[in-house]
Amino acid sequence: MIAPFLSQVLRISVPYLFAALGGTFSERGGTINIALEGILLTSAFAAAVTTYFTHDPWLGLAAAVLAGLLTALLHAVICVTFRADQIVSGIAINLLAAGLTKFLLKEIFGSSSNSPRVEGLPEWHLAGVGGIPVLGDILRSPLLLLAAIGVPVGHFLLYRTPFGLRLRACGEHPEAADALGVSVTRIRYTGILISGAVTALGGAWLALDQHSFTDGMSGGRGYIALAAMIVGKWSPLGAAGGCLLFGAAETLQIRLQGGAVPTQFIQMIPYLLTMVVLAGFIGRAAAPRMSGVPYRKEE
Amino acid sequence: MSSPAVELLDIHKSFSRVKANDGVNLAVARGEIHALVGENGAGKSTLMKILYGLYAPDRGEIRIDGKPARFRGPADALRAGLGMVHQHFMLVRPFTVVENMLLGREGVPPVLPMDRVAASREIRDLSGRYALDVEPGAVVEDLPVGVQQRAEILRVLLHGASILIFDEPTAVLTPQEATDFFRVLGGLRDQGKTILLITHKLDEVMQVADRVTVMRAGRVVGERAVRDTSPAELARLMVGRDVALGRVEGEAPAGAPVLEVRSLGVRDSRRIARVNSVSFQVRAGEIVGIAGVEGNGQTELVEAIAGLREVEAGTIHMDGRDVTGSRVAQRQRSGLVHVPEDRQRRGLVLEMSLAENLLLGRQRESEFSGRVLLRAEPILRMARRLSEEFDVRPRDVSLKTRDFSGGNQQKIVVARELGRAPRLIVASQPTRGVDIGAIEFIHARLREARDQGVAVLLVSADLREVMSLSDRILVMYGGRVVGEVPGRDAREDRLGTLMLGGAA
């Protein structure tokens, strides 16, 4: 009973984990990234299309990362180079991603709802560990394994390396970083691009796990991931905790369907939980001080 | 003779409408403490930012040890051995001291772990050598300001700087911290460092500097050896005329109480009690000064009187009427004006023009506002008159207040508040970070208001300011008034003892 539940929580959490980890890298460097939603969508689409035509899900994964990088690059150019409002840029990108994928879906596959079935990534069957709950699940799926490795690696990168130090400095006190010869522009670009590439892994999971691309399949996961990042106080380990919490709520919601309570109420659980947790946390959570503020060198 | 450590030749720099540096020449010999003085807006900070590579000069040359240098950014300046200790520290506050030291260090692989242990050891070595005591593992925002400054100096030394630039280093320090700082400065010079000290406090120059260069309005107007000059001469060079900052007694005895505070209790935003049963009066025609080390409840007291903070206990009366629960606008209609301690946060809307800022708070008056629209002409007339009267420079009412120097920003706030025919002036740190000419001017206006029968409550961390202006001095310590001294026979040592919680 508990093992299948945990297994499902893990699988549901994968896109959250990648997107929240990505968001952390962008925001720690000082750029709010609500374009996570759009990045999930473009990368899922790229994964499905590429896999469909090449029959190679690994190439699909690579294409997803490329699409994520390009979408993030757009956000970086708008926010860092042109210092536009980061929220407006994010919303614009999300709308663009929704429209563009819908349009291309129709152009390429002649459908307004979904792509044809594509292959997924292989499942590994390792002797001896396959039956162990959680660990077995993680070792079975390449992307789940990557998420499990990515979170601690991201944490290490952020808190233990010169790059992480510079990134966090750019989000807290960009003038100080600049005065020490750190290029705020370059570091912020790097943070946003990492954000794009990592989030794209979550997008690839969406398409490859479901074996097709569905219109609007990101379904607000980018925003939930942002909430998880805030609950986790902008740290990779904390954000992962938030993701698993929301993943658990969603799993519960799925499992409770068909009971006495009307489905519509059950479906509200993850979102209500998000609001309750955020309302409790957001006042105390310490955002990077200069996140959302474009940096001007000479004032 | 060997070439100077730093030489600036014919430096020019203009901002949109302001000529900040106009042919500046400066030479600093190796191993000396060289002070650069001038009023706010004289161009000192601009010059230093050019030297440090933060601004590109429009024209002119920089030489380091006689060799021409071109700095495209702070990184170039760092490599040439220059280090800047900024007025607003360039420390990342949630980082530890070690992390701040490691930031910006070049030639390390970006994604391999940092060696904090070695860095901590390096910091300890250096802090021992220069008597700069700092705990490497401490988080910066938990440290007192004086220690933060030491960390900032250490970082500059750690980057191998041999020429150190200090921008208004004592502006944020308590007197005790300032004394420690001067000792550090002397130690740095004795170990062969070259020091450029930007300041407008002349007693500091006399105390620690070897040579001094004076700037006024973007030009150098004099260079002296400190032993051959006097504060009076430097003040004259800075301002362009003689300056007097002495005590002037009031003309008439004080009248009826205007402000009456009874058993006031106030908590701060974290619900910690900051003001405890404080009672006093300010009468018409007197200046009451509140002395005290910052953080002893003065901020909360002023905010409660101004109507910006809720009162927990006690009452506030103005002209005999209870205003304890009144809104800010009501208090202002009864004649209260407030010069807030932080001009950028509470005093000005930096993105708005001089004229708009002068209008703030008076926008409902029929002189300036019709039924729907503001009246442009009367507003501009008022702004021109006030900026003339209060000598705000440049005299451009459409310029954003962000683009004025700190001293002129302060004059704008003072002009707006004192320009409203007040009954009660609550002035909090009215001359913080302001140059000598503007201090003299603001003091004269406060005295003038007093002589016209206005009640003035002055809160200042600058003891000499409190002593030179106040008719009565109250000392606050730990949220209470612990002593009252008549202004004319106040002595610094006695006030100092009270401020630190000792018995008088």
PDB file of C-alpha atoms in Angstrom, chain A residues 16-260:
ATOM      1  CA  TYR A  16       8.288  19.708 -10.212  1.00  0.00           C
ATOM      2  CA  LEU A  17      11.755  18.718  -9.063  1.00  0.00           C
ATOM      3  CA  PHE A  18      13.429  19.775 -12.298  1.00  0.00           C
ATOM      4  CA  ALA A  19      11.449  23.007 -12.663  1.00  0.00           C
ATOM      5  CA  ALA A  20      11.937  24.030  -9.026  1.00  0.00           C
ATOM      6  CA  LEU A  21      15.654  23.292  -9.237  1.00  0.00           C
ATOM      7  CA  GLY A  22      15.810  25.355 -12.423  1.00  0.00           C
ATOM      8  CA  GLY A  23      13.858  28.192 -10.854  1.00  0.00           C
ATOM      9  CA  THR A  24      16.251  28.244  -7.919  1.00  0.00           C
ATOM     10  CA  PHE A  25      19.234  28.834 -10.184  1.00  0.00           C
ATOM     11  CA  SER A  26      17.522  31.694 -11.977  1.00  0.00           C
ATOM     12  CA  GLU A  27      16.216  33.424  -8.864  1.00  0.00           C
ATOM     13  CA  ARG A  28      19.381  32.983  -6.842  1.00  0.00           C
ATOM     14  CA  GLY A  29      21.119  34.956  -9.568  1.00  0.00           C
ATOM     15  CA  GLY A  30      18.504  37.689  -9.364  1.00  0.00           C
ATOM     16  CA  THR A  31      16.018  36.877 -12.119  1.00  0.00           C
ATOM     17  CA  ILE A  32      12.456  35.828 -11.350  1.00  0.00           C
ATOM     18  CA  ASN A  33      11.588  33.011 -13.723  1.00  0.00           C
ATOM     19  CA  ILE A  34       7.882  32.428 -14.110  1.00  0.00           C
ATOM     20  CA  ALA A  35       8.719  31.330 -17.661  1.00  0.00           C
ATOM     21  CA  LEU A  36       9.270  27.865 -16.137  1.00  0.00           C
ATOM     22  CA  GLU A  37       5.765  27.017 -17.310  1.00  0.00           C
ATOM     23  CA  GLY A  38       6.578  27.946 -20.910  1.00  0.00           C
ATOM     24  CA  ILE A  39       9.900  26.136 -20.761  1.00  0.00           C
ATOM     25  CA  LEU A  40       8.150  22.938 -19.633  1.00  0.00           C
ATOM     26  CA  LEU A  41       5.783  23.249 -22.572  1.00  0.00           C
ATOM     27  CA  THR A  42       8.309  23.977 -25.349  1.00  0.00           C
ATOM     28  CA  SER A  43      10.686  21.304 -24.118  1.00  0.00           C
ATOM     29  CA  ALA A  44       7.929  18.695 -23.842  1.00  0.00           C
ATOM     30  CA  PHE A  45       6.902  19.525 -27.390  1.00  0.00           C
ATOM     31  CA  ALA A  46      10.470  19.335 -28.685  1.00  0.00           C
ATOM     32  CA  ALA A  47      10.922  15.978 -26.983  1.00  0.00           C
ATOM     33  CA  ALA A  48       7.756  14.538 -28.537  1.00  0.00           C
ATOM     34  CA  VAL A  49       8.407  15.827 -32.065  1.00  0.00           C
ATOM     35  CA  THR A  50      12.035  14.755 -32.130  1.00  0.00           C
ATOM     36  CA  THR A  51      11.286  11.339 -30.716  1.00  0.00           C
ATOM     37  CA  TYR A  52       8.449  10.887 -33.199  1.00  0.00           C
ATOM     38  CA  PHE A  53      10.661  11.570 -36.216  1.00  0.00           C
ATOM     39  CA  THR A  54      13.910   9.914 -35.028  1.00  0.00           C
ATOM     40  CA  HIS A  55      12.404   7.124 -32.924  1.00  0.00           C
ATOM     41  CA  ASP A  56      15.146   7.888 -30.437  1.00  0.00           C
ATOM     42  CA  PRO A  57      13.915   9.186 -27.052  1.00  0.00           C
ATOM     43  CA  TRP A  58      17.502  10.138 -26.103  1.00  0.00           C
ATOM     44  CA  LEU A  59      17.577  12.518 -29.063  1.00  0.00           C
ATOM     45  CA  GLY A  60      14.176  13.729 -27.894  1.00  0.00           C
ATOM     46  CA  LEU A  61      15.692  14.460 -24.492  1.00  0.00           C
ATOM     47  CA  ALA A  62      18.524  16.403 -26.135  1.00  0.00           C
ATOM     48  CA  ALA A  63      16.035  18.371 -28.221  1.00  0.00           C
ATOM     49  CA  ALA A  64      14.049  19.185 -25.080  1.00  0.00           C
ATOM     50  CA  VAL A  65      17.155  20.619 -23.419  1.00  0.00           C
ATOM     51  CA  LEU A  66      17.893  22.658 -26.551  1.00  0.00           C
ATOM     52  CA  ALA A  67      14.329  24.018 -26.595  1.00  0.00           C
ATOM     53  CA  GLY A  68      14.572  24.828 -22.883  1.00  0.00           C
ATOM     54  CA  LEU A  69      17.856  26.649 -23.421  1.00  0.00           C
ATOM     55  CA  LEU A  70      16.407  28.694 -26.283  1.00  0.00           C
ATOM     56  CA  THR A  71      13.283  29.645 -24.329  1.00  0.00           C
ATOM     57  CA  ALA A  72      15.399  30.593 -21.316  1.00  0.00           C
ATOM     58  CA  LEU A  73      17.758  32.546 -23.575  1.00  0.00           C
ATOM     59  CA  LEU A  74      14.804  34.640 -24.720  1.00  0.00           C
ATOM     60  CA  HIS A  75      13.917  35.359 -21.090  1.00  0.00           C
ATOM     61  CA  ALA A  76      17.547  36.234 -20.337  1.00  0.00           C
ATOM     62  CA  VAL A  77      17.842  38.633 -23.269  1.00  0.00           C
ATOM     63  CA  ILE A  78      14.635  40.418 -22.282  1.00  0.00           C
ATOM     64  CA  CYS A  79      15.357  40.547 -18.559  1.00  0.00           C
ATOM     65  CA  VAL A  80      19.116  40.963 -18.321  1.00  0.00           C
ATOM     66  CA  THR A  81      20.147  42.698 -21.528  1.00  0.00           C
ATOM     67  CA  PHE A  82      17.052  44.854 -21.978  1.00  0.00           C
ATOM     68  CA  ARG A  83      16.194  45.040 -18.253  1.00  0.00           C
ATOM     69  CA  ALA A  84      12.495  44.626 -18.941  1.00  0.00           C
ATOM     70  CA  ASP A  85      10.054  43.633 -16.227  1.00  0.00           C
ATOM     71  CA  GLN A  86      10.743  39.999 -15.402  1.00  0.00           C
ATOM     72  CA  ILE A  87       7.144  39.086 -14.618  1.00  0.00           C
ATOM     73  CA  VAL A  88       5.874  40.580 -17.874  1.00  0.00           C
ATOM     74  CA  SER A  89       8.596  38.763 -19.816  1.00  0.00           C
ATOM     75  CA  GLY A  90       7.713  35.490 -18.097  1.00  0.00           C
ATOM     76  CA  ILE A  91       4.007  35.838 -18.832  1.00  0.00           C
ATOM     77  CA  ALA A  92       4.736  36.758 -22.455  1.00  0.00           C
ATOM     78  CA  ILE A  93       6.940  33.701 -22.861  1.00  0.00           C
ATOM     79  CA  ASN A  94       4.301  31.449 -21.324  1.00  0.00           C
ATOM     80  CA  LEU A  95       1.643  32.786 -23.684  1.00  0.00           C
ATOM     81  CA  LEU A  96       4.035  32.467 -26.617  1.00  0.00           C
ATOM     82  CA  ALA A  97       4.895  28.883 -25.676  1.00  0.00           C
ATOM     83  CA  ALA A  98       1.204  27.936 -25.351  1.00  0.00           C
ATOM     84  CA  GLY A  99       0.345  29.461 -28.736  1.00  0.00           C
ATOM     85  CA  LEU A 100       3.390  28.222 -30.561  1.00  0.00           C
ATOM     86  CA  THR A 101       3.095  24.597 -29.435  1.00  0.00           C
ATOM     87  CA  LYS A 102      -0.639  24.588 -30.260  1.00  0.00           C
ATOM     88  CA  PHE A 103       0.111  25.977 -33.726  1.00  0.00           C
ATOM     89  CA  LEU A 104       2.968  23.572 -34.441  1.00  0.00           C
ATOM     90  CA  LEU A 105       0.964  20.633 -33.129  1.00  0.00           C
ATOM     91  CA  LYS A 106      -1.658  21.394 -35.735  1.00  0.00           C
ATOM     92  CA  GLU A 107       0.916  22.042 -38.507  1.00  0.00           C
ATOM     93  CA  ILE A 108       2.988  18.924 -37.875  1.00  0.00           C
ATOM     94  CA  PHE A 109       0.467  16.365 -36.685  1.00  0.00           C
ATOM     95  CA  GLY A 110      -2.793  17.892 -37.914  1.00  0.00           C
ATOM     96  CA  SER A 111      -4.302  17.626 -34.446  1.00  0.00           C
ATOM     97  CA  SER A 112      -5.343  20.332 -32.045  1.00  0.00           C
ATOM     98  CA  SER A 113      -5.171  18.109 -28.983  1.00  0.00           C
ATOM     99  CA  ASN A 114      -2.261  15.709 -29.022  1.00  0.00           C
ATOM    100  CA  SER A 115       0.623  14.174 -30.940  1.00  0.00           C
ATOM    101  CA  PRO A 116       0.725  10.523 -32.044  1.00  0.00           C
ATOM    102  CA  ARG A 117       2.276   8.034 -29.654  1.00  0.00           C
ATOM    103  CA  VAL A 118       6.073   8.222 -29.262  1.00  0.00           C
ATOM    104  CA  GLU A 119       8.589   5.954 -27.591  1.00  0.00           C
ATOM    105  CA  GLY A 120       9.576   6.634 -24.004  1.00  0.00           C
ATOM    106  CA  LEU A 121      12.956   6.376 -22.320  1.00  0.00           C
ATOM    107  CA  PRO A 122      13.955   2.821 -21.432  1.00  0.00           C
ATOM    108  CA  GLU A 123      13.255   1.404 -17.996  1.00  0.00           C
ATOM    109  CA  TRP A 124      16.260  -0.200 -16.391  1.00  0.00           C
ATOM    110  CA  HIS A 125      15.840  -3.458 -14.582  1.00  0.00           C
ATOM    111  CA  LEU A 126      18.668  -3.929 -12.161  1.00  0.00           C
ATOM    112  CA  ALA A 127      18.859  -7.243 -10.460  1.00  0.00           C
ATOM    113  CA  GLY A 128      18.491  -7.131  -6.693  1.00  0.00           C
ATOM    114  CA  VAL A 129      17.396  -3.518  -6.214  1.00  0.00           C
ATOM    115  CA  GLY A 130      14.303  -3.422  -8.415  1.00  0.00           C
ATOM    116  CA  GLY A 131      12.060  -4.534  -5.602  1.00  0.00           C
ATOM    117  CA  ILE A 132      13.288  -2.061  -3.004  1.00  0.00           C
ATOM    118  CA  PRO A 133      10.742   0.760  -2.571  1.00  0.00           C
ATOM    119  CA  VAL A 134      11.912   4.272  -3.556  1.00  0.00           C
ATOM    120  CA  LEU A 135      15.485   3.245  -4.417  1.00  0.00           C
ATOM    121  CA  GLY A 136      14.197   0.689  -6.918  1.00  0.00           C
ATOM    122  CA  ASP A 137      11.964   3.320  -8.483  1.00  0.00           C
ATOM    123  CA  ILE A 138      14.801   5.794  -8.751  1.00  0.00           C
ATOM    124  CA  LEU A 139      17.216   3.302 -10.301  1.00  0.00           C
ATOM    125  CA  ARG A 140      14.613   2.156 -12.815  1.00  0.00           C
ATOM    126  CA  SER A 141      14.079   5.494 -14.546  1.00  0.00           C
ATOM    127  CA  PRO A 142      16.917   7.538 -16.076  1.00  0.00           C
ATOM    128  CA  LEU A 143      15.185  10.886 -15.491  1.00  0.00           C
ATOM    129  CA  LEU A 144      14.136  10.051 -11.951  1.00  0.00           C
ATOM    130  CA  LEU A 145      17.731   9.071 -11.258  1.00  0.00           C
ATOM    131  CA  LEU A 146      18.910  12.339 -12.802  1.00  0.00           C
ATOM    132  CA  ALA A 147      16.505  14.297 -10.582  1.00  0.00           C
ATOM    133  CA  ALA A 148      17.698  12.420  -7.501  1.00  0.00           C
ATOM    134  CA  ILE A 149      21.298  13.246  -8.377  1.00  0.00           C
ATOM    135  CA  GLY A 150      20.558  16.739  -9.653  1.00  0.00           C
ATOM    136  CA  VAL A 151      19.116  18.086  -6.408  1.00  0.00           C
ATOM    137  CA  PRO A 152      22.156  17.426  -4.182  1.00  0.00           C
ATOM    138  CA  VAL A 153      24.532  18.372  -7.002  1.00  0.00           C
ATOM    139  CA  GLY A 154      22.644  21.657  -7.428  1.00  0.00           C
ATOM    140  CA  HIS A 155      22.816  22.249  -3.699  1.00  0.00           C
ATOM    141  CA  PHE A 156      26.549  21.621  -3.709  1.00  0.00           C
ATOM    142  CA  LEU A 157      27.046  23.888  -6.711  1.00  0.00           C
ATOM    143  CA  LEU A 158      25.118  26.717  -5.093  1.00  0.00           C
ATOM    144  CA  TYR A 159      26.663  26.603  -1.637  1.00  0.00           C
ATOM    145  CA  ARG A 160      30.103  25.096  -2.015  1.00  0.00           C
ATOM    146  CA  THR A 161      31.616  26.405  -5.242  1.00  0.00           C
ATOM    147  CA  PRO A 162      32.906  29.789  -6.442  1.00  0.00           C
ATOM    148  CA  PHE A 163      30.265  29.772  -9.161  1.00  0.00           C
ATOM    149  CA  GLY A 164      27.471  29.342  -6.622  1.00  0.00           C
ATOM    150  CA  LEU A 165      28.931  32.086  -4.480  1.00  0.00           C
ATOM    151  CA  ARG A 166      29.003  34.462  -7.429  1.00  0.00           C
ATOM    152  CA  LEU A 167      25.491  33.519  -8.489  1.00  0.00           C
ATOM    153  CA  ARG A 168      24.076  34.140  -5.026  1.00  0.00           C
ATOM    154  CA  ALA A 169      26.017  37.402  -4.747  1.00  0.00           C
ATOM    155  CA  CYS A 170      24.415  38.584  -8.001  1.00  0.00           C
ATOM    156  CA  GLY A 171      20.992  37.939  -6.495  1.00  0.00           C
ATOM    157  CA  GLU A 172      21.765  39.553  -3.141  1.00  0.00           C
ATOM    158  CA  HIS A 173      24.045  42.473  -3.885  1.00  0.00           C
ATOM    159  CA  PRO A 174      24.963  42.811  -7.568  1.00  0.00           C
ATOM    160  CA  GLU A 175      26.891  46.050  -6.970  1.00  0.00           C
ATOM    161  CA  ALA A 176      29.205  44.179  -4.623  1.00  0.00           C
ATOM    162  CA  ALA A 177      29.754  41.428  -7.172  1.00  0.00           C
ATOM    163  CA  ASP A 178      30.397  43.999  -9.870  1.00  0.00           C
ATOM    164  CA  ALA A 179      32.801  45.965  -7.687  1.00  0.00           C
ATOM    165  CA  LEU A 180      34.815  42.757  -7.265  1.00  0.00           C
ATOM    166  CA  GLY A 181      35.081  42.204 -10.974  1.00  0.00           C
ATOM    167  CA  VAL A 182      32.310  39.608 -11.281  1.00  0.00           C
ATOM    168  CA  SER A 183      30.296  40.137 -14.466  1.00  0.00           C
ATOM    169  CA  VAL A 184      26.709  40.349 -13.237  1.00  0.00           C
ATOM    170  CA  THR A 185      25.383  40.022 -16.778  1.00  0.00           C
ATOM    171  CA  ARG A 186      27.319  36.853 -17.502  1.00  0.00           C
ATOM    172  CA  ILE A 187      26.474  35.223 -14.186  1.00  0.00           C
ATOM    173  CA  ARG A 188      22.760  36.032 -14.491  1.00  0.00           C
ATOM    174  CA  TYR A 189      22.688  34.652 -18.045  1.00  0.00           C
ATOM    175  CA  THR A 190      24.350  31.488 -16.805  1.00  0.00           C
ATOM    176  CA  GLY A 191      21.797  31.114 -14.014  1.00  0.00           C
ATOM    177  CA  ILE A 192      18.845  31.553 -16.374  1.00  0.00           C
ATOM    178  CA  LEU A 193      20.309  29.144 -18.949  1.00  0.00           C
ATOM    179  CA  ILE A 194      20.891  26.493 -16.286  1.00  0.00           C
ATOM    180  CA  SER A 195      17.302  27.104 -15.292  1.00  0.00           C
ATOM    181  CA  GLY A 196      16.170  26.451 -18.882  1.00  0.00           C
ATOM    182  CA  ALA A 197      18.209  23.294 -19.367  1.00  0.00           C
ATOM    183  CA  VAL A 198      17.218  21.751 -16.044  1.00  0.00           C
ATOM    184  CA  THR A 199      13.542  22.632 -16.350  1.00  0.00           C
ATOM    185  CA  ALA A 200      13.549  21.121 -19.851  1.00  0.00           C
ATOM    186  CA  LEU A 201      14.338  17.720 -18.321  1.00  0.00           C
ATOM    187  CA  GLY A 202      11.001  18.037 -16.541  1.00  0.00           C
ATOM    188  CA  GLY A 203       9.314  18.908 -19.839  1.00  0.00           C
ATOM    189  CA  ALA A 204      10.907  15.880 -21.505  1.00  0.00           C
ATOM    190  CA  TRP A 205       9.602  13.692 -18.684  1.00  0.00           C
ATOM    191  CA  LEU A 206       6.056  14.962 -19.251  1.00  0.00           C
ATOM    192  CA  ALA A 207       6.053  14.002 -22.950  1.00  0.00           C
ATOM    193  CA  LEU A 208       8.124  10.807 -22.758  1.00  0.00           C
ATOM    194  CA  ASP A 209       6.370   9.429 -19.694  1.00  0.00           C
ATOM    195  CA  GLN A 210       2.989   9.929 -21.301  1.00  0.00           C
ATOM    196  CA  HIS A 211       4.315   8.840 -24.701  1.00  0.00           C
ATOM    197  CA  SER A 212       2.825  11.878 -26.445  1.00  0.00           C
ATOM    198  CA  PHE A 213       2.543  15.639 -26.342  1.00  0.00           C
ATOM    199  CA  THR A 214      -0.832  17.013 -25.258  1.00  0.00           C
ATOM    200  CA  ASP A 215      -1.863  20.617 -25.786  1.00  0.00           C
ATOM    201  CA  GLY A 216      -1.207  22.601 -22.600  1.00  0.00           C
ATOM    202  CA  MET A 217       0.288  19.556 -20.898  1.00  0.00           C
ATOM    203  CA  SER A 218       2.450  21.637 -18.499  1.00  0.00           C
ATOM    204  CA  GLY A 219      -0.859  22.318 -16.715  1.00  0.00           C
ATOM    205  CA  GLY A 220       0.443  24.950 -14.274  1.00  0.00           C
ATOM    206  CA  ARG A 221       3.304  22.749 -13.053  1.00  0.00           C
ATOM    207  CA  GLY A 222       5.788  25.592 -13.633  1.00  0.00           C
ATOM    208  CA  TYR A 223       3.878  27.747 -11.183  1.00  0.00           C
ATOM    209  CA  ILE A 224       3.538  24.967  -8.613  1.00  0.00           C
ATOM    210  CA  ALA A 225       7.309  24.447  -8.928  1.00  0.00           C
ATOM    211  CA  LEU A 226       7.830  28.139  -8.183  1.00  0.00           C
ATOM    212  CA  ALA A 227       5.697  27.739  -5.080  1.00  0.00           C
ATOM    213  CA  ALA A 228       7.777  24.716  -4.054  1.00  0.00           C
ATOM    214  CA  MET A 229      10.940  26.765  -4.545  1.00  0.00           C
ATOM    215  CA  ILE A 230       9.594  29.506  -2.272  1.00  0.00           C
ATOM    216  CA  VAL A 231       8.487  26.999   0.357  1.00  0.00           C
ATOM    217  CA  GLY A 232      11.992  25.533   0.140  1.00  0.00           C
ATOM    218  CA  LYS A 233      13.493  28.985   0.723  1.00  0.00           C
ATOM    219  CA  TRP A 234      15.283  29.132  -2.599  1.00  0.00           C
ATOM    220  CA  SER A 235      17.582  26.206  -1.808  1.00  0.00           C
ATOM    221  CA  PRO A 236      17.668  23.038  -3.933  1.00  0.00           C
ATOM    222  CA  LEU A 237      17.175  20.635  -1.028  1.00  0.00           C
ATOM    223  CA  GLY A 238      14.356  22.725   0.410  1.00  0.00           C
ATOM    224  CA  ALA A 239      12.724  23.096  -2.982  1.00  0.00           C
ATOM    225  CA  ALA A 240      12.876  19.322  -3.457  1.00  0.00           C
ATOM    226  CA  GLY A 241      11.068  18.932  -0.144  1.00  0.00           C
ATOM    227  CA  GLY A 242       8.380  21.314  -1.361  1.00  0.00           C
ATOM    228  CA  CYS A 243       8.054  19.373  -4.624  1.00  0.00           C
ATOM    229  CA  LEU A 244       7.607  16.064  -2.826  1.00  0.00           C
ATOM    230  CA  LEU A 245       4.991  17.664  -0.594  1.00  0.00           C
ATOM    231  CA  PHE A 246       3.014  18.893  -3.569  1.00  0.00           C
ATOM    232  CA  GLY A 247       3.617  15.594  -5.375  1.00  0.00           C
ATOM    233  CA  ALA A 248       2.175  13.763  -2.388  1.00  0.00           C
ATOM    234  CA  ALA A 249      -0.897  16.013  -2.359  1.00  0.00           C
ATOM    235  CA  GLU A 250      -1.468  15.336  -6.025  1.00  0.00           C
ATOM    236  CA  THR A 251      -1.067  11.584  -5.561  1.00  0.00           C
ATOM    237  CA  LEU A 252      -3.558  11.697  -2.726  1.00  0.00           C
ATOM    238  CA  GLN A 253      -5.942  13.574  -4.945  1.00  0.00           C
ATOM    239  CA  ILE A 254      -5.702  10.916  -7.647  1.00  0.00           C
ATOM    240  CA  ARG A 255      -6.168   8.108  -5.140  1.00  0.00           C
ATOM    241  CA  LEU A 256      -9.181   9.699  -3.505  1.00  0.00           C
ATOM    242  CA  GLN A 257     -11.052  10.131  -6.750  1.00  0.00           C
ATOM    243  CA  GLY A 258     -14.149   8.051  -7.114  1.00  0.00           C
ATOM    244  CA  GLY A 259     -14.946   8.215  -3.412  1.00  0.00           C
ATOM    245  CA  ALA A 260     -17.857   9.941  -1.728  1.00  0.00           C
TER     246      ALA A 260
END
